[in-house]
Amino acid sequence: YVAGSLIQIRSQTALQYCMFGCYVHPNITVSSYSSWIASDHPYAIVFAAAALVFKAIGDTEKFAAYTQLAAQQAAEVKLSNIQSYGY
């Protein structure tokens, strides 16, 4: 959710460094889009998006079918030898 565009930090001591983390919307422009899931498993995204569209328009039969296809693709992503790096 959008909570604002300004952060105010107060401290009893002088700050020299501050670590900040946040979730932001991804850059999805054609020229700079980069996603390992979209590259390696595009249908994991396509089927999930299609399911949401069919749910929104009230097509419950296609919604159920694409939800199942999306779940199958998600299972394939989980089994694709993902290596975790970082913290």
Backbone as a printed PyTorch tensor [residue, N CA C, xyz], in Angstrom:
tensor([[[  0.8360,  -1.1720,   0.0000],
         [  0.0000,   0.0000,   0.0000],
         [  0.8790,   1.2320,   0.0000]],

        [[  0.3520,   2.3240,  -0.4570],
         [  1.1150,   3.5620,  -0.4700],
         [  0.9300,   4.2450,   0.8640]],

        [[  2.0300,   4.4590,   1.5630],
         [  1.9570,   5.0690,   2.8810],
         [  2.4320,   6.5090,   2.8670]],

        [[  3.0480,   6.9340,   1.8090],
         [  3.5350,   8.3010,   1.7330],
         [  4.8320,   8.3720,   0.9600]],

        [[  5.3880,   9.5610,   0.8900],
         [  6.6180,   9.7460,   0.1240],
         [  7.7090,  10.4030,   0.9590]],

        [[  7.5170,  10.4830,   2.2620],
         [  8.4780,  11.1420,   3.1290],
         [  8.7340,  10.2730,   4.3520]],

        [[  9.9840,  10.1450,   4.7190],
         [ 10.3510,   9.3920,   5.9170],
         [ 11.0220,  10.3500,   6.8880]],

        [[ 10.5410,  10.3600,   8.1020],
         [ 11.1610,  11.1890,   9.1360],
         [ 11.7790,  10.2670,  10.1720]],

        [[ 13.0680,  10.4460,  10.4210],
         [ 13.7880,   9.6140,  11.3780],
         [ 14.2900,  10.5010,  12.5040]],

        [[ 13.9800,  10.1230,  13.7070],
         [ 14.4310,  10.8750,  14.8840],
         [ 15.3170,   9.9670,  15.7270]],

        [[ 16.3730,  10.5330,  16.2510],
         [ 17.3020,   9.7580,  17.0540],
         [ 17.8000,  10.6040,  18.2110]],

        [[ 18.0880,   9.9520,  19.3350],
         [ 18.6600,  10.6600,  20.4760],
         [ 20.1400,  10.9440,  20.2710]],

        [[ 20.7410,  10.2470,  19.3410],
         [ 22.1530,  10.4380,  19.0350],
         [ 22.3070,  10.8240,  17.5690]],

        [[ 23.4660,  11.3530,  17.2230],
         [ 23.7230,  11.7200,  15.8360],
         [ 23.8490,  10.4510,  14.9870]],

        [[ 23.1960,  10.4450,  13.8520],
         [ 23.2560,   9.2980,  12.9460],
         [ 24.3220,   9.5290,  11.8810]],

        [[ 25.1530,   8.5280,  11.6830],
         [ 26.1070,   8.6010,  10.5920],
         [ 25.6360,   7.7200,   9.4430]],

        [[ 25.0720,   6.5690,   9.7700],
         [ 24.5840,   5.6300,   8.7680],
         [ 23.2060,   5.1290,   9.1770]],

        [[ 22.4470,   4.7620,   8.1840],
         [ 21.1240,   4.2100,   8.4360],
         [ 20.8430,   3.1720,   7.3560]],

        [[ 20.3740,   2.0110,   7.7440],
         [ 20.0160,   0.9790,   6.7710],
         [ 18.5120,   1.0400,   6.5390]],

        [[ 18.1300,   0.9940,   5.2780],
         [ 16.7280,   1.1300,   4.9190],
         [ 16.3470,   0.0250,   3.9460]],

        [[ 15.2160,  -0.5660,   4.1370],
         [ 14.6960,  -1.5790,   3.2260],
         [ 13.2330,  -1.3010,   2.9440]],

        [[ 12.8140,  -1.6080,   1.7420],
         [ 11.4040,  -1.3850,   1.4090],
         [ 11.0170,  -2.2440,   0.2090]],

        [[  9.7420,  -2.3820,   0.0160],
         [  9.2080,  -3.0350,  -1.1670],
         [  8.7350,  -1.9380,  -2.1130]],

        [[  9.1030,  -2.0440,  -3.3700],
         [  8.6840,  -1.0610,  -4.3650],
         [  8.0950,  -1.7960,  -5.5680]],

        [[  7.3200,  -1.0750,  -6.3430],
         [  6.7820,  -1.6620,  -7.5730],
         [  7.9340,  -1.8960,  -8.5380]],

        [[  7.9590,  -3.0340,  -9.2150],
         [  9.0620,  -3.3120, -10.1420],
         [  8.9960,  -2.4350, -11.3860]],

        [[ 10.1410,  -2.2160, -11.9890],
         [ 10.2150,  -1.4870, -13.2410],
         [  9.8280,  -2.4580, -14.3590]],

        [[  8.7170,  -2.2240, -15.0100],
         [  8.2440,  -3.1630, -16.0320],
         [  8.2240,  -2.5460, -17.4240]],

        [[  9.0590,  -1.5370, -17.6400],
         [  9.1610,  -0.9890, -18.9830],
         [  9.8670,  -1.9960, -19.8790]],

        [[  9.5720,  -1.9680, -21.1480],
         [ 10.1230,  -2.9410, -22.0870],
         [ 11.6450,  -2.8850, -22.1090]],

        [[ 12.2160,  -1.6970, -22.0460],
         [ 13.6620,  -1.5600, -22.1760],
         [ 14.4400,  -2.0270, -20.9600]],

        [[ 13.8340,  -2.0450, -19.7810],
         [ 14.6030,  -2.3910, -18.5880],
         [ 14.0120,  -3.5310, -17.7630]],

        [[ 13.0540,  -4.2460, -18.3070],
         [ 12.4330,  -5.3400, -17.5540],
         [ 13.3860,  -6.5250, -17.4550]],

        [[ 13.5660,  -7.0100, -16.2510],
         [ 14.4390,  -8.1600, -16.0330],
         [ 13.8520,  -9.0080, -14.9150]],

        [[ 13.5260, -10.2400, -15.2320],
         [ 12.9540, -11.1410, -14.2390],
         [ 13.3430, -12.5650, -14.5880]],

        [[ 13.9920, -13.2490, -13.6600],
         [ 14.3870, -14.6310, -13.9320],
         [ 13.1630, -15.5270, -14.0510]],

        [[ 12.1080, -15.2210, -13.3050],
         [ 10.8960, -16.0390, -13.4030],
         [ 10.2460, -15.8290, -14.7770]],

        [[ 10.1610, -14.5740, -15.2190],
         [  9.5600, -14.3050, -16.5250],
         [ 10.3850, -14.9130, -17.6520]],

        [[ 11.6980, -14.9540, -17.4840],
         [ 12.5630, -15.5340, -18.5110],
         [ 12.5010, -17.0550, -18.5180]],

        [[ 12.5720, -17.6650, -17.3340],
         [ 12.6540, -19.1210, -17.2350],
         [ 11.2940, -19.8140, -17.1440]],

        [[ 10.3060, -19.1360, -16.5670],
         [  8.9810, -19.7440, -16.3470],
         [  7.8780, -18.7270, -16.6650]],

        [[  7.7680, -18.2870, -17.9150],
         [  6.7940, -17.2290, -18.2260],
         [  5.3530, -17.6190, -17.9560]],

        [[  5.0170, -18.8960, -18.1140],
         [  3.6200, -19.2940, -17.9320],
         [  3.2050, -19.3060, -16.4650]],

        [[  4.1540, -19.2890, -15.5510],
         [  3.7980, -19.1470, -14.1370],
         [  3.1340, -17.7890, -13.9190]],

        [[  3.5760, -16.7950, -14.6610],
         [  2.9910, -15.4520, -14.5620],
         [  1.7420, -15.3540, -15.4450]],

        [[  1.8340, -15.8500, -16.6560],
         [  0.7330, -15.7250, -17.6220],
         [ -0.5320, -16.4020, -17.1110]],

        [[ -0.4160, -17.6310, -16.6230],
         [ -1.6040, -18.3580, -16.1670],
         [ -2.2160, -17.7150, -14.9130]],

        [[ -1.3720, -17.2240, -14.0160],
         [ -1.9000, -16.5530, -12.8110],
         [ -2.6380, -15.2710, -13.1990]],

        [[ -2.0750, -14.5160, -14.1350],
         [ -2.7300, -13.2900, -14.5910],
         [ -4.0430, -13.6000, -15.3010]],

        [[ -4.0360, -14.6300, -16.1360],
         [ -5.2650, -15.0170, -16.8440],
         [ -6.3470, -15.4360, -15.8540]],

        [[ -5.9540, -16.1530, -14.8110],
         [ -6.9340, -16.5610, -13.7940],
         [ -7.5700, -15.3340, -13.1380]],

        [[ -6.7700, -14.3230, -12.8440],
         [ -7.3150, -13.0990, -12.2360],
         [ -8.2760, -12.3850, -13.1830]],

        [[ -7.9550, -12.3670, -14.4630],
         [ -8.8410, -11.7340, -15.4460],
         [-10.1630, -12.4880, -15.5280]],

        [[-10.1050, -13.8190, -15.6130],
         [-11.3410, -14.5950, -15.6970],
         [-12.1710, -14.4820, -14.4260]],

        [[-11.5300, -14.3610, -13.2920],
         [-12.2680, -14.1520, -12.0320],
         [-12.9640, -12.7940, -12.0620]],

        [[-12.2520, -11.7790, -12.5460],
         [-12.8120, -10.4270, -12.5790],
         [-14.0240, -10.3220, -13.5080]],

        [[-14.0220, -11.0890, -14.5990],
         [-15.1550, -11.0170, -15.5390],
         [-16.2370, -12.0510, -15.2260]],

        [[-16.0050, -12.8600, -14.2000],
         [-17.0350, -13.7980, -13.7590],
         [-17.0800, -15.1210, -14.4910]],

        [[-16.0320, -15.4580, -15.2050],
         [-15.9830, -16.7440, -15.9070],
         [-15.3590, -17.7780, -14.9620]],

        [[-16.1980, -18.3890, -14.1340],
         [-15.6930, -19.2670, -13.0710],
         [-15.0540, -20.5460, -13.6150]],

        [[-15.5370, -21.0280, -14.7520],
         [-14.9690, -22.2500, -15.3220],
         [-13.5180, -22.0140, -15.7750]],

        [[-13.3020, -20.9500, -16.5130],
         [-11.9430, -20.6420, -16.9710],
         [-11.0640, -20.1980, -15.8040]],

        [[-11.6590, -19.5020, -14.8200],
         [-10.9000, -19.1160, -13.6250],
         [-10.3500, -20.3550, -12.9290]],

        [[-11.1800, -21.3670, -12.7510],
         [-10.7430, -22.5970, -12.0820],
         [ -9.6630, -23.3030, -12.9040]],

        [[ -9.8370, -23.3380, -14.2200],
         [ -8.8630, -24.0140, -15.0770],
         [ -7.5060, -23.3130, -15.0140]],

        [[ -7.5060, -21.9880, -15.1310],
         [ -6.2410, -21.2530, -15.1210],
         [ -5.6210, -21.2060, -13.7310]],

        [[ -6.4350, -21.2650, -12.6940],
         [ -5.8960, -21.3550, -11.3390],
         [ -5.1260, -22.6610, -11.1730]],

        [[ -5.6840, -23.7410, -11.7150],
         [ -5.0040, -25.0380, -11.6560],
         [ -3.7160, -25.0210, -12.4790]],

        [[ -3.7590, -24.4380, -13.6690],
         [ -2.5540, -24.3320, -14.4940],
         [ -1.4820, -23.4920, -13.8000]],

        [[ -1.8990, -22.4000, -13.1550],
         [ -0.9530, -21.5450, -12.4290],
         [ -0.3210, -22.3040, -11.2690]],

        [[ -1.0970, -23.1210, -10.5800],
         [ -0.5630, -23.9200,  -9.4730],
         [  0.4570, -24.9370,  -9.9750]],

        [[  0.1850, -25.5360, -11.1340],
         [  1.1470, -26.4760, -11.7200],
         [  2.4500, -25.7730, -12.0770]],

        [[  2.3370, -24.5870, -12.6510],
         [  3.5370, -23.8300, -13.0100],
         [  4.3110, -23.3950, -11.7670]],

        [[  3.6000, -23.0160, -10.7100],
         [  4.2610, -22.6330,  -9.4590],
         [  5.0210, -23.8210,  -8.8760]],

        [[  4.4470, -25.0040,  -8.9800],
         [  5.1340, -26.2080,  -8.5060],
         [  6.4060, -26.4580,  -9.3170]],

        [[  6.3420, -26.2140, -10.6270],
         [  7.5370, -26.3770, -11.4630],
         [  8.6280, -25.3760, -11.0870]],

        [[  8.2240, -24.1650, -10.7610],
         [  9.2070, -23.1580, -10.3300],
         [  9.8970, -23.6220,  -9.0500]],

        [[  9.1170, -24.1660,  -8.1210],
         [  9.6910, -24.6290,  -6.8480],
         [ 10.6480, -25.7950,  -7.0400]],

        [[ 10.4280, -26.5740,  -8.0750],
         [ 11.2760, -27.7420,  -8.3290],
         [ 12.4130, -27.4610,  -9.3100]],

        [[ 12.6390, -26.2000,  -9.6360],
         [ 13.5990, -25.8710, -10.6870],
         [ 15.0050, -25.5840, -10.1640]],

        [[ 15.3570, -26.1750,  -9.0260],
         [ 16.7210, -26.0600,  -8.4940],
         [ 17.0990, -24.6090,  -8.2040]],

        [[ 16.2150, -23.8990,  -7.5140],
         [ 16.4650, -22.5080,  -7.1460],
         [ 17.5180, -22.4850,  -6.0410]],

        [[ 18.5180, -21.6690,  -6.2230],
         [ 19.5640, -21.4850,  -5.2200],
         [ 19.3240, -20.1550,  -4.5100]],

        [[ 19.3860, -20.1460,  -3.1870],
         [ 19.2010, -18.8960,  -2.4670],
         [ 20.5660, -18.2800,  -2.1430]],

        [[ 20.6440, -16.9900,  -2.2860],
         [ 21.8580, -16.2320,  -1.9970],
         [ 21.5080, -15.0560,  -1.1300]],

        [[ 22.4500, -14.5430,  -0.3710],
         [ 22.2240, -13.3430,   0.4120],
         [ 21.9290, -13.6670,   1.8720]],

        [[ 21.1240, -12.8290,   2.4680],
         [ 20.8760, -12.9270,   3.9030],
         [ 19.8490, -13.9780,   4.2270]]])
